[in-house]
Amino acid sequence: MIEVIGAGLPRTGTLSLKAALEQLGFGPCYHMFEIYDHLDLIDRWLPGVPDGPAGWERVFAGYRSTLDWPASFFWREQAAAFPQAKVILTVRDASRWYASFRTMIRLRAAAMVQDDPTESTRAFQASFARIQPLLARIAHQTFGSTGPIPEWLPGEDQAVAIFERHTAAVRQDLPADRLLVFDVRQGWEPLCAFLGVARPAGGFPRLNDVDALKHRFGRLEAGRP
């Protein structure tokens, strides 16, 4: 059963929050990196976008929280399917978000079109290609574009406006007692208070998914899945 739903766009501290939620006992957390590491999870999306609670329970079976695309695009559907779950909207400075998001999608695009990929990379590309139509649909609906990756990302001014509209829509559609608007720089205190759990010892996780993505694809290029 999902207890925490992430509604933030990618590159808003979702990998750090994934680590934090898992440390607090709300794991495993469904994130794009779970798909990278468990490609069989793609099969759960292939019949089509789930319809109703049973469908979402099937997609997220074995997980207690969700973050990042493709999951976070469907935050409304999850909020309806898991009415007891709390929702976290991750945010950050919009201009910094844009620069980081642009770097990430270009890195992903480059990794998927290598001239001489290793066997491990080819196997990953073939499996991951099965979810690309869904990710393209999510990107096009979010940014109002129809171009191929990475050209679907608009210019900064338009993307920032979309980011701000998304933040406003989540705030408007969910009751205040169910929603935490969260910048990971705020650390443990607001997160733990919202979830009703004790603050753990040690610092809040600080992870960078661009660095993690480089590491993931570097392993594939070296022939290590």
CSV table of C-alpha atoms in Angstrom, one decimal:
chain,number,residue,atom,x,y,z
A,1,MET,CA,0.0,0.0,0.0
A,2,ILE,CA,1.4,3.4,-1.0
A,3,GLU,CA,1.7,5.7,2.0
A,4,VAL,CA,3.6,8.6,0.4
A,5,ILE,CA,3.0,10.0,-3.1
A,6,GLY,CA,5.5,12.3,-4.8
A,7,ALA,CA,4.0,15.1,-7.0
A,8,GLY,CA,7.2,16.9,-7.9
A,9,LEU,CA,8.8,17.1,-11.3
A,10,PRO,CA,12.1,15.3,-12.0
A,11,ARG,CA,15.2,17.1,-10.8
A,12,THR,CA,13.6,18.6,-7.7
A,13,GLY,CA,15.6,16.5,-5.2
A,14,THR,CA,13.6,13.3,-5.8
A,15,LEU,CA,16.6,11.0,-5.4
A,16,SER,CA,17.6,12.6,-2.1
A,17,LEU,CA,14.0,12.3,-0.9
A,18,LYS,CA,13.9,8.6,-2.0
A,19,ALA,CA,16.8,7.9,0.2
A,20,ALA,CA,15.2,9.9,3.1
A,21,LEU,CA,11.9,8.1,2.8
A,22,GLU,CA,13.5,4.7,2.8
A,23,GLN,CA,15.6,5.7,5.9
A,24,LEU,CA,12.3,6.7,7.6
A,25,GLY,CA,10.6,3.4,6.9
A,26,PHE,CA,8.6,4.4,3.8
A,27,GLY,CA,10.5,2.2,1.4
A,28,PRO,CA,11.1,0.8,-0.9
A,29,CYS,CA,10.4,4.0,-2.9
A,30,TYR,CA,9.4,3.7,-6.6
A,31,HIS,CA,11.6,6.1,-8.6
A,32,MET,CA,12.9,6.1,-12.1
A,33,PHE,CA,16.1,4.6,-10.8
A,34,GLU,CA,14.1,1.6,-9.6
A,35,ILE,CA,13.2,1.1,-13.3
A,36,TYR,CA,16.8,1.4,-14.4
A,37,ASP,CA,17.8,-1.3,-11.9
A,38,HIS,CA,14.7,-3.5,-12.3
A,39,LEU,CA,13.8,-3.4,-15.9
A,40,ASP,CA,11.0,-6.0,-15.4
A,41,LEU,CA,9.0,-3.2,-13.7
A,42,ILE,CA,8.4,-1.8,-17.2
A,43,ASP,CA,6.0,-4.7,-17.8
A,44,ARG,CA,3.6,-3.3,-15.3
A,45,TRP,CA,3.0,-0.3,-17.5
A,46,LEU,CA,2.7,-2.0,-20.8
A,47,PRO,CA,-1.0,-2.9,-20.7
A,48,GLY,CA,-1.6,0.8,-20.5
A,49,VAL,CA,-2.0,3.5,-17.9
A,50,PRO,CA,-3.8,1.9,-14.9
A,51,ASP,CA,-7.5,2.4,-14.3
A,52,GLY,CA,-8.6,2.6,-10.7
A,53,PRO,CA,-7.0,1.5,-7.4
A,54,ALA,CA,-6.4,-2.1,-8.4
A,55,GLY,CA,-4.4,-1.0,-11.4
A,56,TRP,CA,-2.2,1.3,-9.4
A,57,GLU,CA,-1.7,-1.3,-6.7
A,58,ARG,CA,-0.4,-3.7,-9.4
A,59,VAL,CA,2.0,-1.1,-10.8
A,60,PHE,CA,3.4,-0.2,-7.4
A,61,ALA,CA,3.2,-3.7,-5.8
A,62,GLY,CA,5.9,-4.1,-3.2
A,63,TYR,CA,6.5,-0.3,-2.8
A,64,ARG,CA,5.4,2.1,0.0
A,65,SER,CA,6.2,5.4,-1.7
A,66,THR,CA,6.5,6.9,-5.2
A,67,LEU,CA,8.6,9.7,-6.7
A,68,ASP,CA,9.8,11.0,-10.0
A,69,TRP,CA,8.5,10.2,-13.5
A,70,PRO,CA,6.7,8.2,-14.6
A,71,ALA,CA,5.0,7.8,-11.2
A,72,SER,CA,4.8,11.5,-10.3
A,73,PHE,CA,3.1,12.5,-13.5
A,74,PHE,CA,0.0,10.5,-12.2
A,75,TRP,CA,-0.1,12.2,-8.8
A,76,ARG,CA,-3.8,12.9,-9.1
A,77,GLU,CA,-4.7,9.3,-10.0
A,78,GLN,CA,-2.5,8.0,-7.1
A,79,ALA,CA,-4.1,10.5,-4.7
A,80,ALA,CA,-7.5,9.1,-5.6
A,81,ALA,CA,-6.4,5.4,-5.6
A,82,PHE,CA,-4.6,5.7,-2.2
A,83,PRO,CA,-6.8,8.2,-0.2
A,84,GLN,CA,-4.8,7.7,3.0
A,85,ALA,CA,-1.5,8.5,1.5
A,86,LYS,CA,0.2,11.8,2.0
A,87,VAL,CA,1.6,13.9,-0.9
A,88,ILE,CA,4.9,15.6,-1.1
A,89,LEU,CA,5.5,18.3,-3.7
A,90,THR,CA,9.2,18.7,-4.1
A,91,VAL,CA,10.3,22.2,-5.3
A,92,ARG,CA,13.4,24.2,-6.0
A,93,ASP,CA,14.5,27.4,-7.6
A,94,ALA,CA,12.9,27.2,-11.0
A,95,SER,CA,15.8,28.4,-13.1
A,96,ARG,CA,18.2,26.0,-11.4
A,97,TRP,CA,15.7,23.3,-12.0
A,98,TYR,CA,15.6,24.1,-15.7
A,99,ALA,CA,19.3,23.9,-16.1
A,100,SER,CA,19.5,20.6,-14.2
A,101,PHE,CA,16.6,19.1,-16.1
A,102,ARG,CA,18.1,20.0,-19.4
A,103,THR,CA,21.4,18.4,-18.5
A,104,MET,CA,19.7,15.2,-17.4
A,105,ILE,CA,17.6,14.7,-20.5
A,106,ARG,CA,20.6,15.3,-22.8
A,107,LEU,CA,22.5,12.8,-20.8
A,108,ARG,CA,19.8,10.2,-21.2
A,109,ALA,CA,19.4,10.9,-24.9
A,110,ALA,CA,23.1,10.5,-25.5
A,111,ALA,CA,23.2,7.2,-23.6
A,112,MET,CA,20.4,5.8,-25.8
A,113,VAL,CA,22.1,6.6,-29.1
A,114,GLN,CA,25.7,5.5,-28.7
A,115,ASP,CA,27.6,4.7,-31.9
A,116,ASP,CA,29.2,1.4,-30.7
A,117,PRO,CA,27.3,0.3,-27.5
A,118,THR,CA,28.5,-2.6,-25.4
A,119,GLU,CA,26.3,-5.7,-25.1
A,120,SER,CA,25.1,-4.6,-21.7
A,121,THR,CA,24.2,-1.2,-23.1
A,122,ARG,CA,22.3,-2.8,-26.1
A,123,ALA,CA,20.4,-5.0,-23.7
A,124,PHE,CA,19.4,-2.1,-21.5
A,125,GLN,CA,18.4,0.0,-24.5
A,126,ALA,CA,16.2,-2.7,-25.9
A,127,SER,CA,14.4,-3.2,-22.6
A,128,PHE,CA,14.1,0.5,-21.7
A,129,ALA,CA,12.7,1.3,-25.2
A,130,ARG,CA,9.5,-0.4,-24.1
A,131,ILE,CA,8.7,2.4,-21.7
A,132,GLN,CA,9.9,5.2,-24.0
A,133,PRO,CA,6.4,5.9,-25.5
A,134,LEU,CA,5.0,6.5,-22.1
A,135,LEU,CA,7.8,8.8,-21.1
A,136,ALA,CA,7.4,10.7,-24.4
A,137,ARG,CA,3.7,11.1,-23.7
A,138,ILE,CA,4.4,12.4,-20.3
A,139,ALA,CA,7.0,14.9,-21.5
A,140,HIS,CA,4.8,16.1,-24.4
A,141,GLN,CA,1.8,16.6,-22.1
A,142,THR,CA,3.8,18.3,-19.5
A,143,PHE,CA,5.6,20.7,-21.9
A,144,GLY,CA,3.1,21.0,-24.7
A,145,SER,CA,5.5,19.8,-27.3
A,146,THR,CA,5.6,17.0,-29.9
A,147,GLY,CA,9.3,16.9,-30.8
A,148,PRO,CA,11.6,13.9,-30.0
A,149,ILE,CA,13.8,13.8,-27.0
A,150,PRO,CA,15.6,16.0,-26.1
A,151,GLU,CA,14.1,18.7,-28.3
A,152,TRP,CA,10.7,18.5,-26.5
A,153,LEU,CA,12.1,20.7,-23.7
A,154,PRO,CA,11.0,24.3,-24.4
A,155,GLY,CA,13.1,27.4,-23.6
A,156,GLU,CA,13.7,28.5,-20.1
A,157,ASP,CA,11.0,31.1,-19.8
A,158,GLN,CA,8.3,28.7,-21.0
A,159,ALA,CA,9.6,25.8,-18.9
A,160,VAL,CA,9.7,27.9,-15.8
A,161,ALA,CA,6.1,29.0,-16.3
A,162,ILE,CA,5.1,25.3,-16.7
A,163,PHE,CA,7.0,24.5,-13.5
A,164,GLU,CA,5.2,27.2,-11.6
A,165,ARG,CA,1.8,26.2,-13.0
A,166,HIS,CA,2.4,22.6,-11.9
A,167,THR,CA,3.3,23.8,-8.4
A,168,ALA,CA,0.1,25.9,-8.2
A,169,ALA,CA,-2.1,23.1,-9.5
A,170,VAL,CA,-0.9,20.6,-6.9
A,171,ARG,CA,-1.4,23.2,-4.1
A,172,GLN,CA,-4.9,24.0,-5.4
A,173,ASP,CA,-6.1,20.4,-5.8
A,174,LEU,CA,-5.0,18.9,-2.5
A,175,PRO,CA,-6.0,19.9,1.1
A,176,ALA,CA,-3.3,21.5,3.1
A,177,ASP,CA,-3.3,18.8,5.7
A,178,ARG,CA,-2.5,16.2,3.1
A,179,LEU,CA,0.3,18.1,1.2
A,180,LEU,CA,3.8,19.1,2.1
A,181,VAL,CA,5.6,21.5,-0.3
A,182,PHE,CA,9.2,20.6,0.3
A,183,ASP,CA,12.6,21.8,-0.6
A,184,VAL,CA,15.1,19.1,0.3
A,185,ARG,CA,17.4,21.9,1.6
A,186,GLN,CA,14.9,22.1,4.5
A,187,GLY,CA,16.2,18.8,5.8
A,188,TRP,CA,14.5,16.4,8.2
A,189,GLU,CA,12.4,18.7,10.4
A,190,PRO,CA,9.4,19.5,8.1
A,191,LEU,CA,9.5,16.1,6.5
A,192,CYS,CA,9.4,14.2,9.8
A,193,ALA,CA,6.8,16.4,11.2
A,194,PHE,CA,4.5,15.9,8.2
A,195,LEU,CA,4.9,12.1,8.2
A,196,GLY,CA,4.6,11.9,12.0
A,197,VAL,CA,7.9,10.1,12.6
A,198,ALA,CA,11.0,10.8,14.7
A,199,ARG,CA,13.9,12.6,13.2
A,200,PRO,CA,16.8,10.2,12.6
A,201,ALA,CA,20.3,10.8,13.6
A,202,GLY,CA,22.7,12.1,11.0
A,203,GLY,CA,22.3,14.5,8.1
A,204,PHE,CA,19.7,14.5,5.4
A,205,PRO,CA,20.7,12.6,2.3
A,206,ARG,CA,22.2,14.7,-0.5
A,207,LEU,CA,22.2,12.8,-3.7
A,208,ASN,CA,22.4,14.0,-7.3
A,209,ASP,CA,20.6,11.9,-9.9
A,210,VAL,CA,22.6,13.4,-12.8
A,211,ASP,CA,25.8,12.0,-11.1
A,212,ALA,CA,24.0,8.7,-10.4
A,213,LEU,CA,22.8,8.5,-14.0
A,214,LYS,CA,26.4,9.1,-15.2
A,215,HIS,CA,27.5,6.3,-12.9
A,216,ARG,CA,24.7,4.0,-14.1
A,217,PHE,CA,25.5,4.4,-17.8
A,218,GLY,CA,29.2,4.3,-17.1
A,219,ARG,CA,28.8,0.8,-15.7
A,220,LEU,CA,26.9,-0.2,-18.8
A,221,GLU,CA,29.5,1.1,-21.1
A,222,ALA,CA,32.1,-0.9,-19.2
A,223,GLY,CA,30.0,-4.0,-19.6
A,224,ARG,CA,28.8,-4.1,-16.0
A,225,PRO,CA,24.9,-4.2,-15.7
